[in-house]
Amino acid sequence: MADKKAVSQAAAKPEEAKTEKKAKKADNGKKKVPFTTKVKNFFNRIVKYFRDTKSELKKVVWPSKQDVKTNTITVVVVVAIAAVVLVLLDLAFGGIIHLLIGA
């Protein structure tokens, strides 16, 4: 009786070894992570992102209203000057082309 059990166990071991090898090949050494854990990790990363964003926004030095007004006026003046220069250049080059073509 004991010999029959030993023989049947010995015969079962190679099959188990083959099954384990297939499982190892499929896993490539990686653990199987449950879906619920993946979902929890996903939402934890989203929460962490917003916490980090909030903490970074606390470090920002926001400009005062006077700074914003000054910078806005500076930008508008520079754009107006650039527009005038481009119009004058367009008129000058247009006049030169008109004289060369003689139309």
mmCIF file of N, CA, C and O in Angstrom:
data_model
loop_
_atom_site.group_PDB
_atom_site.id
_atom_site.type_symbol
_atom_site.label_atom_id
_atom_site.label_comp_id
_atom_site.label_asym_id
_atom_site.label_seq_id
_atom_site.Cartn_x
_atom_site.Cartn_y
_atom_site.Cartn_z
ATOM 1 N N MET A 1 0.805 -1.188 0.000
ATOM 2 C CA MET A 1 0.000 0.000 0.000
ATOM 3 C C MET A 1 0.855 1.262 0.000
ATOM 4 O O MET A 1 0.571 2.183 -0.727
ATOM 5 N N ALA A 2 1.853 1.280 0.866
ATOM 6 C CA ALA A 2 2.704 2.449 0.959
ATOM 7 C C ALA A 2 3.465 2.659 -0.342
ATOM 8 O O ALA A 2 3.732 3.781 -0.745
ATOM 9 N N ASP A 3 3.813 1.540 -1.004
ATOM 10 C CA ASP A 3 4.539 1.635 -2.260
ATOM 11 C C ASP A 3 3.676 2.242 -3.365
ATOM 12 O O ASP A 3 4.159 3.020 -4.178
ATOM 13 N N LYS A 4 2.387 1.914 -3.363
ATOM 14 C CA LYS A 4 1.474 2.459 -4.376
ATOM 15 C C LYS A 4 1.313 3.970 -4.204
ATOM 16 O O LYS A 4 1.273 4.713 -5.182
ATOM 17 N N LYS A 5 1.235 4.407 -2.942
ATOM 18 C CA LYS A 5 1.108 5.853 -2.692
ATOM 19 C C LYS A 5 2.368 6.583 -3.130
ATOM 20 O O LYS A 5 2.309 7.655 -3.716
ATOM 21 N N ALA A 6 3.517 6.009 -2.843
ATOM 22 C CA ALA A 6 4.791 6.621 -3.226
ATOM 23 C C ALA A 6 4.910 6.703 -4.739
ATOM 24 O O ALA A 6 5.380 7.705 -5.279
ATOM 25 N N VAL A 7 4.464 5.662 -5.434
ATOM 26 C CA VAL A 7 4.532 5.654 -6.888
ATOM 27 C C VAL A 7 3.581 6.701 -7.466
ATOM 28 O O VAL A 7 3.924 7.448 -8.383
ATOM 29 N N SER A 8 2.359 6.790 -6.928
ATOM 30 C CA SER A 8 1.393 7.759 -7.443
ATOM 31 C C SER A 8 1.848 9.193 -7.137
ATOM 32 O O SER A 8 1.648 10.096 -7.943
ATOM 33 N N GLN A 9 2.481 9.416 -5.982
ATOM 34 C CA GLN A 9 2.980 10.754 -5.656
ATOM 35 C C GLN A 9 4.147 11.108 -6.566
ATOM 36 O O GLN A 9 4.284 12.243 -7.004
ATOM 37 N N ALA A 10 5.005 10.158 -6.830
ATOM 38 C CA ALA A 10 6.150 10.406 -7.712
ATOM 39 C C ALA A 10 5.672 10.716 -9.125
ATOM 40 O O ALA A 10 6.253 11.543 -9.815
ATOM 41 N N ALA A 11 4.606 10.054 -9.549
ATOM 42 C CA ALA A 11 4.071 10.289 -10.889
ATOM 43 C C ALA A 11 3.398 11.660 -10.965
ATOM 44 O O ALA A 11 3.423 12.319 -11.998
ATOM 45 N N ALA A 12 2.814 12.121 -9.855
ATOM 46 C CA ALA A 12 2.118 13.395 -9.851
ATOM 47 C C ALA A 12 3.099 14.566 -9.807
ATOM 48 O O ALA A 12 2.806 15.645 -10.282
ATOM 49 N N LYS A 13 4.264 14.368 -9.238
ATOM 50 C CA LYS A 13 5.228 15.463 -9.093
ATOM 51 C C LYS A 13 5.713 16.024 -10.419
ATOM 52 O O LYS A 13 5.815 17.237 -10.573
ATOM 53 N N PRO A 14 6.032 15.226 -11.421
ATOM 54 C CA PRO A 14 6.457 15.822 -12.699
ATOM 55 C C PRO A 14 5.362 16.663 -13.332
ATOM 56 O O PRO A 14 5.641 17.705 -13.927
ATOM 57 N N GLU A 15 4.121 16.254 -13.195
ATOM 58 C CA GLU A 15 3.013 17.038 -13.742
ATOM 59 C C GLU A 15 2.896 18.371 -13.009
ATOM 60 O O GLU A 15 2.675 19.413 -13.621
ATOM 61 N N GLU A 16 3.056 18.319 -11.674
ATOM 62 C CA GLU A 16 3.007 19.564 -10.895
ATOM 63 C C GLU A 16 4.160 20.473 -11.279
ATOM 64 O O GLU A 16 4.009 21.692 -11.382
ATOM 65 N N ALA A 17 5.313 19.900 -11.498
ATOM 66 C CA ALA A 17 6.481 20.686 -11.880
ATOM 67 C C ALA A 17 6.245 21.375 -13.220
ATOM 68 O O ALA A 17 6.595 22.541 -13.402
ATOM 69 N N LYS A 18 5.637 20.656 -14.167
ATOM 70 C CA LYS A 18 5.322 21.253 -15.470
ATOM 71 C C LYS A 18 4.338 22.403 -15.313
ATOM 72 O O LYS A 18 4.471 23.452 -15.932
ATOM 73 N N THR A 19 3.324 22.201 -14.460
ATOM 74 C CA THR A 19 2.322 23.237 -14.237
ATOM 75 C C THR A 19 2.965 24.463 -13.597
ATOM 76 O O THR A 19 2.663 25.596 -13.960
ATOM 77 N N GLU A 20 3.855 24.231 -12.627
ATOM 78 C CA GLU A 20 4.526 25.350 -11.970
ATOM 79 C C GLU A 20 5.415 26.101 -12.958
ATOM 80 O O GLU A 20 5.491 27.324 -12.930
ATOM 81 N N LYS A 21 6.102 25.380 -13.858
ATOM 82 C CA LYS A 21 6.950 26.035 -14.849
ATOM 83 C C LYS A 21 6.122 26.915 -15.774
ATOM 84 O O LYS A 21 6.506 28.026 -16.111
ATOM 85 N N LYS A 22 4.952 26.400 -16.177
ATOM 86 C CA LYS A 22 4.072 27.193 -17.044
ATOM 87 C C LYS A 22 3.603 28.442 -16.317
ATOM 88 O O LYS A 22 3.537 29.522 -16.895
ATOM 89 N N ALA A 23 3.257 28.296 -15.034
ATOM 90 C CA ALA A 23 2.793 29.445 -14.257
ATOM 91 C C ALA A 23 3.916 30.464 -14.107
ATOM 92 O O ALA A 23 3.689 31.673 -14.192
ATOM 93 N N LYS A 24 5.147 29.986 -13.898
ATOM 94 C CA LYS A 24 6.268 30.907 -13.772
ATOM 95 C C LYS A 24 6.529 31.638 -15.077
ATOM 96 O O LYS A 24 6.836 32.819 -15.088
ATOM 97 N N LYS A 25 6.412 30.932 -16.196
ATOM 98 C CA LYS A 25 6.612 31.578 -17.494
ATOM 99 C C LYS A 25 5.545 32.641 -17.733
ATOM 100 O O LYS A 25 5.824 33.699 -18.260
ATOM 101 N N ALA A 26 4.316 32.362 -17.339
ATOM 102 C CA ALA A 26 3.229 33.312 -17.556
ATOM 103 C C ALA A 26 3.397 34.537 -16.668
ATOM 104 O O ALA A 26 3.108 35.657 -17.075
ATOM 105 N N ASP A 27 3.891 34.348 -15.438
ATOM 106 C CA ASP A 27 4.008 35.457 -14.494
ATOM 107 C C ASP A 27 5.260 36.296 -14.726
ATOM 108 O O ASP A 27 5.264 37.485 -14.465
ATOM 109 N N ASN A 28 6.325 35.651 -15.191
ATOM 110 C CA ASN A 28 7.606 36.324 -15.356
ATOM 111 C C ASN A 28 8.073 36.962 -14.060
ATOM 112 O O ASN A 28 8.643 38.046 -14.039
ATOM 113 N N GLY A 29 7.765 36.328 -12.948
ATOM 114 C CA GLY A 29 8.202 36.815 -11.652
ATOM 115 C C GLY A 29 7.347 37.930 -11.087
ATOM 116 O O GLY A 29 7.710 38.538 -10.101
ATOM 117 N N LYS A 30 6.242 38.256 -11.704
ATOM 118 C CA LYS A 30 5.384 39.332 -11.218
ATOM 119 C C LYS A 30 4.207 38.743 -10.464
ATOM 120 O O LYS A 30 3.664 37.721 -10.852
ATOM 121 N N LYS A 31 3.834 39.436 -9.391
ATOM 122 C CA LYS A 31 2.680 38.980 -8.623
ATOM 123 C C LYS A 31 1.399 39.445 -9.299
ATOM 124 O O LYS A 31 1.356 40.501 -9.919
ATOM 125 N N LYS A 32 0.371 38.691 -9.143
ATOM 126 C CA LYS A 32 -0.940 39.056 -9.669
ATOM 127 C C LYS A 32 -1.588 40.007 -8.669
ATOM 128 O O LYS A 32 -1.782 39.667 -7.507
ATOM 129 N N VAL A 33 -1.917 41.220 -9.112
ATOM 130 C CA VAL A 33 -2.519 42.220 -8.239
ATOM 131 C C VAL A 33 -4.016 42.228 -8.486
ATOM 132 O O VAL A 33 -4.459 42.312 -9.636
ATOM 133 N N PRO A 34 -4.809 42.163 -7.419
ATOM 134 C CA PRO A 34 -6.270 42.166 -7.599
ATOM 135 C C PRO A 34 -6.763 43.483 -8.202
ATOM 136 O O PRO A 34 -6.148 44.532 -8.026
ATOM 137 N N PHE A 35 -7.885 43.392 -8.897
ATOM 138 C CA PHE A 35 -8.448 44.566 -9.569
ATOM 139 C C PHE A 35 -8.802 45.661 -8.566
ATOM 140 O O PHE A 35 -8.570 46.847 -8.824
ATOM 141 N N THR A 36 -9.360 45.276 -7.421
ATOM 142 C CA THR A 36 -9.752 46.283 -6.420
ATOM 143 C C THR A 36 -8.539 47.047 -5.920
ATOM 144 O O THR A 36 -8.623 48.258 -5.685
ATOM 145 N N THR A 37 -7.419 46.382 -5.788
ATOM 146 C CA THR A 37 -6.202 47.067 -5.354
ATOM 147 C C THR A 37 -5.741 48.065 -6.412
ATOM 148 O O THR A 37 -5.303 49.165 -6.091
ATOM 149 N N LYS A 38 -5.865 47.671 -7.682
ATOM 150 C CA LYS A 38 -5.493 48.583 -8.764
ATOM 151 C C LYS A 38 -6.368 49.831 -8.746
ATOM 152 O O LYS A 38 -5.880 50.944 -8.936
ATOM 153 N N VAL A 39 -7.663 49.650 -8.520
ATOM 154 C CA VAL A 39 -8.591 50.784 -8.487
ATOM 155 C C VAL A 39 -8.253 51.689 -7.307
ATOM 156 O O VAL A 39 -8.214 52.918 -7.448
ATOM 157 N N LYS A 40 -7.993 51.108 -6.143
ATOM 158 C CA LYS A 40 -7.638 51.908 -4.969
ATOM 159 C C LYS A 40 -6.362 52.687 -5.225
ATOM 160 O O LYS A 40 -6.274 53.879 -4.888
ATOM 161 N N ASN A 41 -5.367 52.042 -5.812
ATOM 162 C CA ASN A 41 -4.111 52.725 -6.114
ATOM 163 C C ASN A 41 -4.328 53.864 -7.101
ATOM 164 O O ASN A 41 -3.721 54.932 -6.973
ATOM 165 N N PHE A 42 -5.192 53.644 -8.077
ATOM 166 C CA PHE A 42 -5.492 54.680 -9.066
ATOM 167 C C PHE A 42 -6.071 55.919 -8.394
ATOM 168 O O PHE A 42 -5.612 57.041 -8.603
ATOM 169 N N PHE A 43 -7.074 55.719 -7.548
ATOM 170 C CA PHE A 43 -7.702 56.858 -6.886
ATOM 171 C C PHE A 43 -6.767 57.484 -5.852
ATOM 172 O O PHE A 43 -6.780 58.705 -5.658
ATOM 173 N N ASN A 44 -5.926 56.695 -5.216
ATOM 174 C CA ASN A 44 -4.950 57.253 -4.281
ATOM 175 C C ASN A 44 -3.955 58.153 -5.010
ATOM 176 O O ASN A 44 -3.561 59.202 -4.485
ATOM 177 N N ARG A 45 -3.565 57.747 -6.232
ATOM 178 C CA ARG A 45 -2.656 58.594 -7.005
ATOM 179 C C ARG A 45 -3.328 59.896 -7.416
ATOM 180 O O ARG A 45 -2.685 60.951 -7.435
ATOM 181 N N ILE A 46 -4.609 59.851 -7.753
ATOM 182 C CA ILE A 46 -5.335 61.072 -8.114
ATOM 183 C C ILE A 46 -5.410 62.007 -6.917
ATOM 184 O O ILE A 46 -5.157 63.215 -7.030
ATOM 185 N N VAL A 47 -5.740 61.463 -5.749
ATOM 186 C CA VAL A 47 -5.828 62.277 -4.534
ATOM 187 C C VAL A 47 -4.463 62.885 -4.229
ATOM 188 O O VAL A 47 -4.361 64.071 -3.886
ATOM 189 N N LYS A 48 -3.396 62.089 -4.366
ATOM 190 C CA LYS A 48 -2.046 62.592 -4.106
ATOM 191 C C LYS A 48 -1.702 63.728 -5.072
ATOM 192 O O LYS A 48 -1.090 64.730 -4.676
ATOM 193 N N TYR A 49 -2.098 63.606 -6.319
ATOM 194 C CA TYR A 49 -1.830 64.649 -7.311
ATOM 195 C C TYR A 49 -2.459 65.974 -6.884
ATOM 196 O O TYR A 49 -1.814 67.023 -6.913
ATOM 197 N N PHE A 50 -3.729 65.936 -6.458
ATOM 198 C CA PHE A 50 -4.398 67.169 -6.066
ATOM 199 C C PHE A 50 -3.817 67.737 -4.774
ATOM 200 O O PHE A 50 -3.715 68.957 -4.612
ATOM 201 N N ARG A 51 -3.417 66.881 -3.850
ATOM 202 C CA ARG A 51 -2.767 67.376 -2.622
ATOM 203 C C ARG A 51 -1.454 68.067 -2.955
ATOM 204 O O ARG A 51 -1.150 69.138 -2.424
ATOM 205 N N ASP A 52 -0.652 67.447 -3.827
ATOM 206 C CA ASP A 52 0.617 68.045 -4.223
ATOM 207 C C ASP A 52 0.404 69.359 -4.961
ATOM 208 O O ASP A 52 1.144 70.327 -4.752
ATOM 209 N N THR A 53 -0.598 69.402 -5.809
ATOM 210 C CA THR A 53 -0.899 70.628 -6.540
ATOM 211 C C THR A 53 -1.285 71.738 -5.583
ATOM 212 O O THR A 53 -0.825 72.881 -5.710
ATOM 213 N N LYS A 54 -2.111 71.421 -4.609
ATOM 214 C CA LYS A 54 -2.535 72.417 -3.623
ATOM 215 C C LYS A 54 -1.340 72.940 -2.834
ATOM 216 O O LYS A 54 -1.214 74.151 -2.610
ATOM 217 N N SER A 55 -0.455 72.043 -2.429
ATOM 218 C CA SER A 55 0.703 72.489 -1.651
ATOM 219 C C SER A 55 1.642 73.355 -2.504
ATOM 220 O O SER A 55 2.232 74.310 -1.999
ATOM 221 N N GLU A 56 1.771 73.046 -3.788
ATOM 222 C CA GLU A 56 2.616 73.854 -4.662
ATOM 223 C C GLU A 56 1.993 75.233 -4.898
ATOM 224 O O GLU A 56 2.707 76.233 -4.986
ATOM 225 N N LEU A 57 0.664 75.293 -5.019
ATOM 226 C CA LEU A 57 0.017 76.584 -5.235
ATOM 227 C C LEU A 57 0.143 77.489 -4.011
ATOM 228 O O LEU A 57 0.103 78.715 -4.137
ATOM 229 N N LYS A 58 0.306 76.908 -2.841
ATOM 230 C CA LYS A 58 0.517 77.719 -1.636
ATOM 231 C C LYS A 58 1.882 78.396 -1.665
ATOM 232 O O LYS A 58 2.074 79.436 -1.036
ATOM 233 N N LYS A 59 2.834 77.832 -2.400
ATOM 234 C CA LYS A 59 4.178 78.389 -2.479
ATOM 235 C C LYS A 59 4.291 79.519 -3.499
ATOM 236 O O LYS A 59 5.279 80.246 -3.505
ATOM 237 N N VAL A 60 3.299 79.657 -4.364
ATOM 238 C CA VAL A 60 3.346 80.660 -5.428
ATOM 239 C C VAL A 60 3.202 82.057 -4.828
ATOM 240 O O VAL A 60 2.377 82.293 -3.951
ATOM 241 N N VAL A 61 4.019 82.983 -5.330
ATOM 242 C CA VAL A 61 3.911 84.380 -4.919
ATOM 243 C C VAL A 61 3.077 85.086 -5.978
ATOM 244 O O VAL A 61 3.520 85.287 -7.108
ATOM 245 N N TRP A 62 1.849 85.417 -5.620
ATOM 246 C CA TRP A 62 0.937 86.026 -6.569
ATOM 247 C C TRP A 62 1.211 87.521 -6.662
ATOM 248 O O TRP A 62 1.475 88.172 -5.657
ATOM 249 N N PRO A 63 1.140 88.127 -7.870
ATOM 250 C CA PRO A 63 1.379 89.573 -8.003
ATOM 251 C C PRO A 63 0.213 90.376 -7.425
ATOM 252 O O PRO A 63 -0.927 89.926 -7.397
ATOM 253 N N SER A 64 0.538 91.593 -7.003
ATOM 254 C CA SER A 64 -0.507 92.468 -6.469
ATOM 255 C C SER A 64 -1.307 93.063 -7.629
ATOM 256 O O SER A 64 -0.926 92.953 -8.798
ATOM 257 N N LYS A 65 -2.419 93.725 -7.285
ATOM 258 C CA LYS A 65 -3.238 94.341 -8.339
ATOM 259 C C LYS A 65 -2.448 95.412 -9.069
ATOM 260 O O LYS A 65 -2.570 95.573 -10.286
ATOM 261 N N GLN A 66 -1.628 96.161 -8.337
ATOM 262 C CA GLN A 66 -0.837 97.224 -8.953
ATOM 263 C C GLN A 66 0.181 96.637 -9.932
ATOM 264 O O GLN A 66 0.377 97.178 -11.020
ATOM 265 N N ASP A 67 0.802 95.527 -9.577
ATOM 266 C CA ASP A 67 1.747 94.873 -10.492
ATOM 267 C C ASP A 67 1.047 94.410 -11.767
ATOM 268 O O ASP A 67 1.578 94.549 -12.877
ATOM 269 N N VAL A 68 -0.145 93.851 -11.616
ATOM 270 C CA VAL A 68 -0.896 93.375 -12.778
ATOM 271 C C VAL A 68 -1.259 94.543 -13.686
ATOM 272 O O VAL A 68 -1.121 94.460 -14.915
ATOM 273 N N LYS A 69 -1.698 95.650 -13.102
ATOM 274 C CA LYS A 69 -2.044 96.833 -13.903
ATOM 275 C C LYS A 69 -0.825 97.356 -14.655
ATOM 276 O O LYS A 69 -0.898 97.658 -15.854
ATOM 277 N N THR A 70 0.307 97.469 -13.963
ATOM 278 C CA THR A 70 1.527 97.984 -14.582
ATOM 279 C C THR A 70 1.977 97.089 -15.739
ATOM 280 O O THR A 70 2.297 97.579 -16.833
ATOM 281 N N ASN A 71 1.977 95.781 -15.511
ATOM 282 C CA ASN A 71 2.397 94.854 -16.565
ATOM 283 C C ASN A 71 1.440 94.880 -17.754
ATOM 284 O O ASN A 71 1.871 94.791 -18.910
ATOM 285 N N THR A 72 0.137 94.988 -17.491
ATOM 286 C CA THR A 72 -0.842 95.041 -18.575
ATOM 287 C C THR A 72 -0.656 96.297 -19.424
ATOM 288 O O THR A 72 -0.676 96.233 -20.668
ATOM 289 N N ILE A 73 -0.451 97.423 -18.784
ATOM 290 C CA ILE A 73 -0.237 98.680 -19.513
ATOM 291 C C ILE A 73 1.033 98.585 -20.346
ATOM 292 O O ILE A 73 1.061 99.014 -21.513
ATOM 293 N N THR A 74 2.083 98.005 -19.791
ATOM 294 C CA THR A 74 3.345 97.852 -20.521
ATOM 295 C C THR A 74 3.144 97.006 -21.780
ATOM 296 O O THR A 74 3.625 97.362 -22.866
ATOM 297 N N VAL A 75 2.424 95.926 -21.649
ATOM 298 C CA VAL A 75 2.185 95.045 -22.795
ATOM 299 C C VAL A 75 1.375 95.765 -23.871
ATOM 300 O O VAL A 75 1.684 95.686 -25.074
ATOM 301 N N VAL A 76 0.327 96.487 -23.473
ATOM 302 C CA VAL A 76 -0.517 97.191 -24.446
ATOM 303 C C VAL A 76 0.290 98.255 -25.187
ATOM 304 O O VAL A 76 0.173 98.406 -26.410
ATOM 305 N N VAL A 77 1.155 98.984 -24.475
ATOM 306 C CA VAL A 77 1.969 100.035 -25.108
ATOM 307 C C VAL A 77 2.965 99.418 -26.100
ATOM 308 O O VAL A 77 3.125 99.913 -27.226
ATOM 309 N N VAL A 78 3.616 98.326 -25.709
ATOM 310 C CA VAL A 78 4.587 97.694 -26.601
ATOM 311 C C VAL A 78 3.899 97.152 -27.850
ATOM 312 O O VAL A 78 4.419 97.292 -28.969
ATOM 313 N N VAL A 79 2.726 96.570 -27.704
ATOM 314 C CA VAL A 79 1.985 96.055 -28.868
ATOM 315 C C VAL A 79 1.566 97.213 -29.774
ATOM 316 O O VAL A 79 1.646 97.101 -31.017
ATOM 317 N N ALA A 80 1.132 98.322 -29.214
ATOM 318 C CA ALA A 80 0.730 99.481 -30.027
ATOM 319 C C ALA A 80 1.927 100.037 -30.803
ATOM 320 O O ALA A 80 1.815 100.353 -32.004
ATOM 321 N N ILE A 81 3.092 100.130 -30.143
ATOM 322 C CA ILE A 81 4.294 100.621 -30.826
ATOM 323 C C ILE A 81 4.691 99.673 -31.951
ATOM 324 O O ILE A 81 5.030 100.111 -33.069
ATOM 325 N N ALA A 82 4.632 98.386 -31.698
ATOM 326 C CA ALA A 82 4.973 97.408 -32.736
ATOM 327 C C ALA A 82 4.010 97.512 -33.910
ATOM 328 O O ALA A 82 4.426 97.414 -35.075
ATOM 329 N N ALA A 83 2.736 97.739 -33.632
ATOM 330 C CA ALA A 83 1.749 97.863 -34.711
ATOM 331 C C ALA A 83 2.049 99.094 -35.564
ATOM 332 O O ALA A 83 1.987 99.041 -36.806
ATOM 333 N N VAL A 84 2.381 100.206 -34.928
ATOM 334 C CA VAL A 84 2.690 101.435 -35.673
ATOM 335 C C VAL A 84 3.930 101.221 -36.543
ATOM 336 O O VAL A 84 3.959 101.621 -37.722
ATOM 337 N N VAL A 85 4.959 100.583 -35.986
ATOM 338 C CA VAL A 85 6.192 100.340 -36.750
ATOM 339 C C VAL A 85 5.888 99.446 -37.955
ATOM 340 O O VAL A 85 6.366 99.706 -39.073
ATOM 341 N N LEU A 86 5.092 98.405 -37.764
ATOM 342 C CA LEU A 86 4.767 97.518 -38.880
ATOM 343 C C LEU A 86 3.948 98.227 -39.951
ATOM 344 O O LEU A 86 4.166 98.005 -41.160
ATOM 345 N N VAL A 87 3.034 99.099 -39.559
ATOM 346 C CA VAL A 87 2.236 99.847 -40.550
ATOM 347 C C VAL A 87 3.144 100.773 -41.342
ATOM 348 O O VAL A 87 3.034 100.870 -42.583
ATOM 349 N N LEU A 88 4.067 101.459 -40.654
ATOM 350 C CA LEU A 88 4.982 102.359 -41.363
ATOM 351 C C LEU A 88 5.893 101.594 -42.323
ATOM 352 O O LEU A 88 6.133 102.049 -43.459
ATOM 353 N N LEU A 89 6.399 100.433 -41.880
ATOM 354 C CA LEU A 89 7.233 99.628 -42.770
ATOM 355 C C LEU A 89 6.434 99.130 -43.977
ATOM 356 O O LEU A 89 6.947 99.106 -45.110
ATOM 357 N N ASP A 90 5.182 98.749 -43.757
ATOM 358 C CA ASP A 90 4.327 98.290 -44.852
ATOM 359 C C ASP A 90 4.106 99.406 -45.862
ATOM 360 O O ASP A 90 4.193 99.177 -47.084
ATOM 361 N N LEU A 91 3.840 100.611 -45.362
ATOM 362 C CA LEU A 91 3.633 101.745 -46.270
ATOM 363 C C LEU A 91 4.915 102.056 -47.044
ATOM 364 O O LEU A 91 4.868 102.327 -48.256
ATOM 365 N N ALA A 92 6.059 102.003 -46.343
ATOM 366 C CA ALA A 92 7.329 102.332 -47.005
ATOM 367 C C ALA A 92 7.650 101.298 -48.080
ATOM 368 O O ALA A 92 7.969 101.663 -49.226
ATOM 369 N N PHE A 93 7.600 100.037 -47.730
ATOM 370 C CA PHE A 93 7.923 99.002 -48.717
ATOM 371 C C PHE A 93 6.873 98.952 -49.826
ATOM 372 O O PHE A 93 7.206 98.704 -50.995
ATOM 373 N N GLY A 94 5.624 99.202 -49.495
ATOM 374 C CA GLY A 94 4.581 99.247 -50.524
ATOM 375 C C GLY A 94 4.818 100.378 -51.506
ATOM 376 O O GLY A 94 4.646 100.217 -52.720
ATOM 377 N N GLY A 95 5.242 101.533 -50.982
ATOM 378 C CA GLY A 95 5.550 102.677 -51.856
ATOM 379 C C GLY A 95 6.743 102.392 -52.741
ATOM 380 O O GLY A 95 6.756 102.740 -53.938
ATOM 381 N N ILE A 96 7.778 101.731 -52.179
ATOM 382 C CA ILE A 96 8.972 101.408 -52.962
ATOM 383 C C ILE A 96 8.590 100.428 -54.078
ATOM 384 O O ILE A 96 9.003 100.601 -55.238
ATOM 385 N N ILE A 97 7.815 99.426 -53.777
ATOM 386 C CA ILE A 97 7.389 98.434 -54.781
ATOM 387 C C ILE A 97 6.544 99.133 -55.845
ATOM 388 O O ILE A 97 6.675 98.859 -57.044
ATOM 389 N N HIS A 98 5.690 100.044 -55.409
ATOM 390 C CA HIS A 98 4.828 100.781 -56.364
ATOM 391 C C HIS A 98 5.691 101.600 -57.345
ATOM 392 O O HIS A 98 5.407 101.671 -58.533
ATOM 393 N N LEU A 99 6.759 102.228 -56.828
ATOM 394 C CA LEU A 99 7.654 103.007 -57.692
ATOM 395 C C LEU A 99 8.432 102.099 -58.650
ATOM 396 O O LEU A 99 8.661 102.452 -59.802
ATOM 397 N N LEU A 100 8.868 100.915 -58.155
ATOM 398 C CA LEU A 100 9.643 100.007 -59.006
ATOM 399 C C LEU A 100 8.781 99.409 -60.125
ATOM 400 O O LEU A 100 9.242 99.272 -61.265
ATOM 401 N N ILE A 101 7.572 99.031 -59.786
ATOM 402 C CA ILE A 101 6.684 98.408 -60.777
ATOM 403 C C ILE A 101 6.147 99.490 -61.734
ATOM 404 O O ILE A 101 6.008 99.269 -62.918
ATOM 405 N N GLY A 102 5.837 100.658 -61.186
ATOM 406 C CA GLY A 102 5.360 101.770 -61.999
ATOM 407 C C GLY A 102 3.910 101.637 -62.403
ATOM 408 O O GLY A 102 3.508 102.101 -63.452
ATOM 409 N N ALA A 103 3.141 101.006 -61.532
ATOM 410 C CA ALA A 103 1.741 100.802 -61.887
ATOM 411 C C ALA A 103 0.925 101.998 -61.651
ATOM 412 O O ALA A 103 0.846 102.899 -61.088
#
